[in-house]
Amino acid sequence: MNKTVELRRTKAEYLILALVVVLFLSIPLFAGPYHLAIIMDIGIYAIITMGLILLMGQAGQLSLGQAVFFGLGAYSSAILTTQHHFAPWLALLLAIIITGSIAAGIGRAVLRLKGIIVSGVTLVLNLIFSYLVLSLINLTGGANGIVNIPHLSPVKLIPNSLFDYYFLWIVAFLLLAFSLNLVNSRTGRALRTMNILSGGGEETAQVLGINVMKYKVQVFTLGAVYASIAGSIYAHHLGSIEPDIFGAHLSLLVAIMAIVGGMASPWGAFLGAALLMGLTELLGKFASVVVSGPTGAYELIAYGIILMAVLRFLPQGLIPLFQKLPPQSRHSK
C-alpha cells in the first residue's frame, strides 16, 4: 500500500514538473527583459538551494558552504575562458570537475565531524575562500573581479539573454528531475535512514550495512556540483564577477531559502528562492520610498521575520502546503 501511494505521488510530481516546464519556457513570450532577469535570479538560487536540500533535508548534514562552490564554479569558468582561452562549454564542464574534486576532498575531511560543528567549519571555509579570492590578484583579479567573460551562446540567432534564460531553466528542471528520482531511489532511502530528522541515524544506518561516509561524501559533492553549475551559468550570463557576491552571506541566504521552502523535497528550493527573491525585489522597489539609503538592512530584517514565522508556524517549510498526497484506497490490503 505504501509503495502504491509513493508511486502515485511520484507520478503526480513528474506531471507537475512537466506543467511547470511548459509554463517557464513560455514566459519569454510575454515577459520583458527586467522580469526575465528576476526569474533568472530565482533559477540560479533554486539550483544552489536544491543541492543544499539534498544534503540537509535528505542526509541530515548541516552545511553553510554553498557560496564556496558557487564561487568555485564561477571563477573556474571565468579564469579558464579569459586567461586560458577555453571554450565556454568546456570551461563549464571543467569547472564541475574541479569543484566536485575539491568538494569530495573537503567532504572526506569535514564530514567526519558531527552536527553543528560541520556547519561551523563550512562557514569558516567561506571566509578562507573570500580571503583567497581577494589575495590571489593575478589569478582572480582581487577586489576588481574578472570581466569580459564570454557568453555560452554558440550561435547569434537569438539574443544571449534569451539563450541564457532557456539554458538555465532547462538545466534547473533537469536537475530537479534528477533530484526527485534520487529522493525516490534506493540512495534516497539510504540517505533518509542516516538522517536523524527522518527518524533514523548514522548508527542505525551502519547496523543496516549502509556505508555512511560514502553516502555523505557523495551527496556533499553532488550539492557542490549543483552550486558549481549555477556559478558557471551566472558568470557567463553576466560577463563579469566580483568577490563580494560569494561571501558567507550567500550561504546563509541559501540556507534560509532551504528552510523556508522546505527540505523534505527538492521542490522546496524553488519555493524558497521565489519567495525570498520576490521579497528582495519588493524591498528594493518600495523600501526606498519609505526610507533613504540602502535597503540591505531591511532585507535582513525581513528575512529574519520570515524565517522565525516559518520555524514557528511551518517547521517543515512551505512545501507541505503544496504537497497533496493521493488518498489511500480504503480497499487496499
Short mmCIF file of C-alpha atoms in Angstrom, two decimals:
data_model
loop_
_atom_site.label_atom_id
_atom_site.label_comp_id
_atom_site.label_asym_id
_atom_site.label_seq_id
_atom_site.Cartn_x
_atom_site.Cartn_y
_atom_site.Cartn_z
CA MET A 1 0.00 0.00 0.00
CA ASN A 2 2.77 2.42 0.88
CA LYS A 3 4.57 1.65 -2.37
CA THR A 4 1.36 2.33 -4.30
CA VAL A 5 0.92 5.71 -2.61
CA GLU A 6 4.59 6.59 -3.20
CA LEU A 7 4.31 5.64 -6.87
CA ARG A 8 1.18 7.77 -7.33
CA ARG A 9 2.84 10.74 -5.64
CA THR A 10 5.93 10.31 -7.85
CA LYS A 11 3.78 10.32 -10.99
CA ALA A 12 1.99 13.44 -9.72
CA GLU A 13 5.33 15.18 -9.11
CA TYR A 14 6.51 14.49 -12.65
CA LEU A 15 3.18 15.67 -14.08
CA ILE A 16 3.51 18.91 -12.13
CA LEU A 17 7.12 19.21 -13.33
CA ALA A 18 6.01 18.88 -16.95
CA LEU A 19 3.39 21.61 -16.50
CA VAL A 20 5.88 23.92 -14.76
CA VAL A 21 8.43 23.37 -17.54
CA VAL A 22 5.87 24.43 -20.17
CA LEU A 23 4.96 27.49 -18.10
CA PHE A 24 8.52 28.70 -17.58
CA LEU A 25 9.60 28.07 -21.15
CA SER A 26 6.67 30.16 -22.38
CA ILE A 27 7.35 33.13 -20.06
CA PRO A 28 9.69 34.92 -22.55
CA LEU A 29 6.75 35.18 -24.94
CA PHE A 30 5.06 37.80 -22.74
CA ALA A 31 7.67 38.98 -20.18
CA GLY A 32 10.18 41.78 -20.69
CA PRO A 33 13.96 41.75 -20.02
CA TYR A 34 13.53 43.11 -16.49
CA HIS A 35 11.21 40.32 -15.35
CA LEU A 36 13.27 37.69 -17.16
CA ALA A 37 16.33 38.84 -15.19
CA ILE A 38 14.43 38.38 -11.92
CA ILE A 39 13.25 34.91 -12.93
CA MET A 40 16.83 34.01 -13.88
CA ASP A 41 17.97 35.02 -10.40
CA ILE A 42 15.32 32.70 -8.97
CA GLY A 43 16.63 29.88 -11.17
CA ILE A 44 20.25 30.44 -10.09
CA TYR A 45 19.33 30.41 -6.40
CA ALA A 46 17.00 27.45 -6.84
CA ILE A 47 19.82 25.31 -8.27
CA ILE A 48 22.18 26.23 -5.42
CA THR A 49 19.45 25.61 -2.82
CA MET A 50 18.44 22.31 -4.40
CA GLY A 51 21.93 20.94 -3.78
CA LEU A 52 21.76 22.06 -0.16
CA ILE A 53 18.32 20.45 0.31
CA LEU A 54 19.71 17.10 -0.85
CA LEU A 55 22.49 17.43 1.72
CA MET A 56 20.48 18.81 4.65
CA GLY A 57 16.98 17.55 4.00
CA GLN A 58 17.83 14.05 2.84
CA ALA A 59 21.16 13.25 4.51
CA GLY A 60 20.72 15.50 7.56
CA GLN A 61 24.14 17.13 7.18
CA LEU A 62 24.31 20.81 8.12
CA SER A 63 26.39 22.96 5.78
CA LEU A 64 26.94 26.67 5.26
CA GLY A 65 29.42 26.37 2.42
CA GLN A 66 27.36 26.57 -0.77
CA ALA A 67 28.80 30.01 -1.61
CA VAL A 68 32.28 28.45 -1.81
CA PHE A 69 31.22 26.01 -4.52
CA PHE A 70 29.13 28.64 -6.30
CA GLY A 71 32.25 30.80 -6.36
CA LEU A 72 34.49 27.93 -7.47
CA GLY A 73 32.22 27.28 -10.44
CA ALA A 74 32.07 30.95 -11.39
CA TYR A 75 35.80 31.63 -11.00
CA SER A 76 36.84 28.38 -12.69
CA SER A 77 34.77 29.18 -15.76
CA ALA A 78 35.92 32.81 -15.75
CA ILE A 79 39.63 32.02 -15.40
CA LEU A 80 39.61 29.19 -17.94
CA THR A 81 37.88 31.31 -20.60
CA THR A 82 39.50 34.72 -20.06
CA GLN A 83 43.06 33.69 -19.16
CA HIS A 84 43.48 30.31 -20.87
CA HIS A 85 41.01 30.81 -23.75
CA PHE A 86 38.99 27.65 -23.22
CA ALA A 87 35.64 27.41 -24.95
CA PRO A 88 32.83 28.35 -22.52
CA TRP A 89 31.13 24.94 -22.70
CA LEU A 90 34.38 23.13 -22.00
CA ALA A 91 35.12 25.56 -19.16
CA LEU A 92 31.73 24.81 -17.61
CA LEU A 93 32.41 21.07 -17.67
CA LEU A 94 35.93 21.51 -16.28
CA ALA A 95 34.54 23.78 -13.55
CA ILE A 96 32.22 20.93 -12.50
CA ILE A 97 35.16 18.52 -12.33
CA ILE A 98 37.33 21.00 -10.41
CA THR A 99 34.59 21.88 -7.93
CA GLY A 100 33.49 18.27 -7.50
CA SER A 101 37.06 17.10 -6.83
CA ILE A 102 37.66 19.85 -4.25
CA ALA A 103 34.28 19.17 -2.62
CA ALA A 104 35.00 15.44 -2.38
CA GLY A 105 38.29 16.18 -0.59
CA ILE A 106 36.62 18.67 1.76
CA GLY A 107 33.76 16.26 2.40
CA ARG A 108 36.06 13.40 3.41
CA ALA A 109 37.73 15.69 5.95
CA VAL A 110 34.77 17.70 7.25
CA LEU A 111 32.04 15.05 7.34
CA ARG A 112 33.92 13.01 9.90
CA LEU A 113 32.74 15.68 12.32
CA LYS A 114 29.23 15.74 13.75
CA GLY A 115 26.27 18.06 13.91
CA ILE A 116 26.61 21.82 14.12
CA ILE A 117 30.42 21.58 14.02
CA VAL A 118 30.13 20.77 10.30
CA SER A 119 28.17 23.97 9.67
CA GLY A 120 30.77 25.97 11.61
CA VAL A 121 33.66 24.51 9.63
CA THR A 122 31.94 25.10 6.28
CA LEU A 123 31.22 28.68 7.33
CA VAL A 124 34.94 29.16 8.05
CA LEU A 125 35.64 27.78 4.57
CA ASN A 126 33.60 30.69 3.22
CA LEU A 127 35.89 33.13 4.97
CA ILE A 128 39.00 31.35 3.69
CA PHE A 129 37.64 31.32 0.15
CA SER A 130 36.86 35.05 0.29
CA TYR A 131 40.37 35.76 1.57
CA LEU A 132 41.98 33.73 -1.21
CA VAL A 133 39.88 35.39 -3.92
CA LEU A 134 40.92 38.83 -2.68
CA SER A 135 44.57 37.84 -2.22
CA LEU A 136 45.30 35.94 -5.45
CA ILE A 137 45.05 39.08 -7.58
CA ASN A 138 46.91 37.72 -10.61
CA LEU A 139 44.51 34.79 -10.78
CA THR A 140 41.17 36.14 -9.59
CA GLY A 141 41.51 39.88 -10.17
CA GLY A 142 41.23 40.57 -6.45
CA ALA A 143 38.58 43.09 -5.44
CA ASN A 144 38.04 44.08 -9.08
CA GLY A 145 36.95 40.60 -10.10
CA ILE A 146 37.02 39.31 -13.67
CA VAL A 147 35.41 40.94 -16.70
CA ASN A 148 34.85 40.07 -20.38
CA ILE A 149 33.71 36.53 -19.61
CA PRO A 150 32.30 35.10 -22.87
CA HIS A 151 28.68 34.02 -23.18
CA LEU A 152 27.64 30.41 -23.51
CA SER A 153 25.50 31.03 -26.58
CA PRO A 154 27.11 29.15 -29.52
CA VAL A 155 25.03 30.96 -32.14
CA LYS A 156 23.85 34.51 -32.67
CA LEU A 157 20.39 33.61 -33.95
CA ILE A 158 18.80 34.56 -30.61
CA PRO A 159 19.87 37.18 -28.05
CA ASN A 160 22.37 36.00 -25.42
CA SER A 161 19.96 36.83 -22.59
CA LEU A 162 17.20 34.69 -24.10
CA PHE A 163 19.55 31.78 -24.74
CA ASP A 164 20.81 32.05 -21.14
CA TYR A 165 17.24 32.03 -19.83
CA TYR A 166 16.26 28.87 -21.68
CA PHE A 167 19.53 27.11 -20.91
CA LEU A 168 19.33 27.98 -17.20
CA TRP A 169 15.79 26.73 -16.77
CA ILE A 170 16.29 23.60 -18.83
CA VAL A 171 19.27 22.78 -16.61
CA ALA A 172 17.26 23.64 -13.48
CA PHE A 173 14.41 21.31 -14.46
CA LEU A 174 16.77 18.51 -15.47
CA LEU A 175 18.46 18.78 -12.07
CA LEU A 176 15.05 18.82 -10.40
CA ALA A 177 14.00 15.66 -12.25
CA PHE A 178 17.30 14.01 -11.28
CA SER A 179 16.83 15.11 -7.66
CA LEU A 180 13.26 13.75 -7.50
CA ASN A 181 14.49 10.45 -8.91
CA LEU A 182 17.33 10.38 -6.38
CA VAL A 183 14.98 11.07 -3.46
CA ASN A 184 12.71 8.20 -4.55
CA SER A 185 15.58 5.78 -5.23
CA ARG A 186 17.45 3.33 -3.04
CA THR A 187 20.11 6.01 -2.50
CA GLY A 188 17.45 8.42 -1.24
CA ARG A 189 16.14 5.83 1.20
CA ALA A 190 19.67 5.19 2.43
CA LEU A 191 20.21 8.92 2.98
CA ARG A 192 16.97 9.21 4.97
CA THR A 193 18.00 6.22 7.05
CA MET A 194 21.12 8.18 8.03
CA ASN A 195 19.08 11.31 8.78
CA ILE A 196 18.18 11.75 12.43
CA LEU A 197 15.48 14.24 11.40
CA SER A 198 13.75 11.45 9.49
CA GLY A 199 13.75 9.16 12.48
CA GLY A 200 16.98 7.40 11.58
CA GLY A 201 20.61 7.96 12.46
CA GLU A 202 24.12 7.03 11.42
CA GLU A 203 24.28 4.18 13.95
CA THR A 204 21.04 2.72 12.60
CA ALA A 205 22.34 3.02 9.03
CA GLN A 206 25.61 1.30 9.91
CA VAL A 207 23.72 -1.59 11.53
CA LEU A 208 21.79 -1.98 8.27
CA GLY A 209 25.05 -2.18 6.34
CA ILE A 210 24.96 1.31 4.81
CA ASN A 211 28.36 2.89 4.11
CA VAL A 212 27.58 6.17 5.86
CA MET A 213 30.75 8.06 4.94
CA LYS A 214 30.48 7.12 1.28
CA TYR A 215 26.93 8.40 1.01
CA LYS A 216 27.69 11.58 2.96
CA VAL A 217 30.65 12.45 0.72
CA GLN A 218 28.68 11.65 -2.42
CA VAL A 219 25.72 13.88 -1.53
CA PHE A 220 28.06 16.64 -0.31
CA THR A 221 29.88 16.51 -3.65
CA LEU A 222 26.60 16.44 -5.57
CA GLY A 223 25.39 19.56 -3.75
CA ALA A 224 28.68 21.28 -4.60
CA VAL A 225 28.30 20.34 -8.29
CA TYR A 226 24.83 21.91 -8.34
CA ALA A 227 26.29 25.13 -6.94
CA SER A 228 29.18 24.99 -9.44
CA ILE A 229 26.78 24.69 -12.39
CA ALA A 230 24.84 27.70 -11.10
CA GLY A 231 28.09 29.64 -10.64
CA SER A 232 29.31 28.96 -14.17
CA ILE A 233 25.98 29.93 -15.72
CA TYR A 234 25.94 33.06 -13.57
CA ALA A 235 29.44 34.10 -14.68
CA HIS A 236 28.84 33.51 -18.37
CA HIS A 237 25.45 35.23 -18.26
CA LEU A 238 26.63 38.43 -16.57
CA GLY A 239 30.04 38.51 -18.27
CA SER A 240 31.76 39.63 -15.05
CA ILE A 241 32.07 38.56 -11.42
CA GLU A 242 33.10 40.25 -8.18
CA PRO A 243 34.21 38.62 -4.91
CA ASP A 244 31.50 40.28 -2.78
CA ILE A 245 28.88 38.04 -4.35
CA PHE A 246 30.42 34.84 -2.99
CA GLY A 247 30.65 35.72 0.70
CA ALA A 248 29.26 33.87 3.70
CA HIS A 249 26.05 35.92 3.48
CA LEU A 250 25.16 33.97 0.33
CA SER A 251 25.50 30.64 2.13
CA LEU A 252 23.26 31.92 4.92
CA LEU A 253 20.69 33.19 2.42
CA VAL A 254 20.63 29.83 0.61
CA ALA A 255 20.19 28.03 3.95
CA ILE A 256 17.21 30.29 4.74
CA MET A 257 15.75 29.52 1.30
CA ALA A 258 16.06 25.79 2.01
CA ILE A 259 14.40 26.09 5.42
CA VAL A 260 11.61 28.38 4.22
CA GLY A 261 10.90 26.37 1.06
CA GLY A 262 11.04 23.06 2.90
CA MET A 263 13.79 20.46 2.98
CA ALA A 264 11.54 17.45 2.53
CA SER A 265 11.53 17.82 -1.26
CA PRO A 266 13.73 19.41 -3.95
CA TRP A 267 10.65 21.46 -4.89
CA GLY A 268 11.32 23.46 -1.73
CA ALA A 269 14.33 25.06 -3.41
CA PHE A 270 12.10 26.75 -5.98
CA LEU A 271 9.57 27.88 -3.39
CA GLY A 272 12.24 29.33 -1.10
CA ALA A 273 14.13 31.03 -3.93
CA ALA A 274 10.97 32.53 -5.42
CA LEU A 275 9.74 33.87 -2.08
CA LEU A 276 12.99 35.46 -0.96
CA MET A 277 13.94 36.83 -4.37
CA GLY A 278 10.45 38.25 -4.72
CA LEU A 279 10.78 39.82 -1.29
CA THR A 280 14.17 41.29 -2.20
CA GLU A 281 12.70 42.82 -5.33
CA LEU A 282 9.76 44.32 -3.45
CA LEU A 283 12.01 45.81 -0.80
CA GLY A 284 14.30 47.24 -3.45
CA LYS A 285 11.33 48.95 -5.07
CA PHE A 286 9.30 50.15 -2.10
CA ALA A 287 11.65 50.48 0.86
CA SER A 288 13.48 53.34 -0.83
CA VAL A 289 10.17 55.21 -1.00
CA VAL A 290 9.75 54.99 2.78
CA VAL A 291 13.38 55.34 3.87
CA SER A 292 16.50 56.82 2.37
CA GLY A 293 19.74 54.90 1.83
CA PRO A 294 20.46 51.24 1.08
CA THR A 295 17.81 48.63 1.78
CA GLY A 296 20.17 45.79 2.71
CA ALA A 297 19.48 46.08 6.44
CA TYR A 298 15.75 45.91 5.80
CA GLU A 299 16.21 42.78 3.71
CA LEU A 300 18.00 41.08 6.61
CA ILE A 301 15.20 42.08 8.99
CA ALA A 302 12.57 40.77 6.56
CA TYR A 303 14.47 37.50 6.08
CA GLY A 304 14.69 37.09 9.83
CA ILE A 305 10.97 37.69 10.30
CA ILE A 306 10.09 35.18 7.57
CA LEU A 307 12.48 32.59 9.00
CA MET A 308 11.07 32.93 12.53
CA ALA A 309 7.50 32.77 11.22
CA VAL A 310 8.20 29.64 9.21
CA LEU A 311 10.01 27.93 12.08
CA ARG A 312 7.12 28.81 14.40
CA PHE A 313 4.12 28.01 12.22
CA LEU A 314 5.51 25.85 9.38
CA PRO A 315 8.52 23.98 10.78
CA GLN A 316 8.65 21.81 7.63
CA GLY A 317 8.65 24.86 5.36
CA LEU A 318 6.21 25.79 2.62
CA ILE A 319 6.40 22.53 0.70
CA PRO A 320 3.72 20.72 2.80
CA LEU A 321 1.22 23.40 1.73
CA PHE A 322 1.72 22.36 -1.89
CA GLN A 323 2.09 18.62 -1.43
CA LYS A 324 -1.17 16.78 -1.93
CA LEU A 325 -0.78 13.12 -1.11
CA PRO A 326 -3.07 10.82 -3.07
CA PRO A 327 -5.73 9.38 -0.81
CA GLN A 328 -5.19 5.79 0.23
CA SER A 329 -7.70 3.33 -1.08
CA ARG A 330 -9.99 2.04 1.62
CA HIS A 331 -9.99 -1.36 -0.05
CA SER A 332 -6.20 -1.70 -0.08
CA LYS A 333 -4.98 -4.81 1.62
#
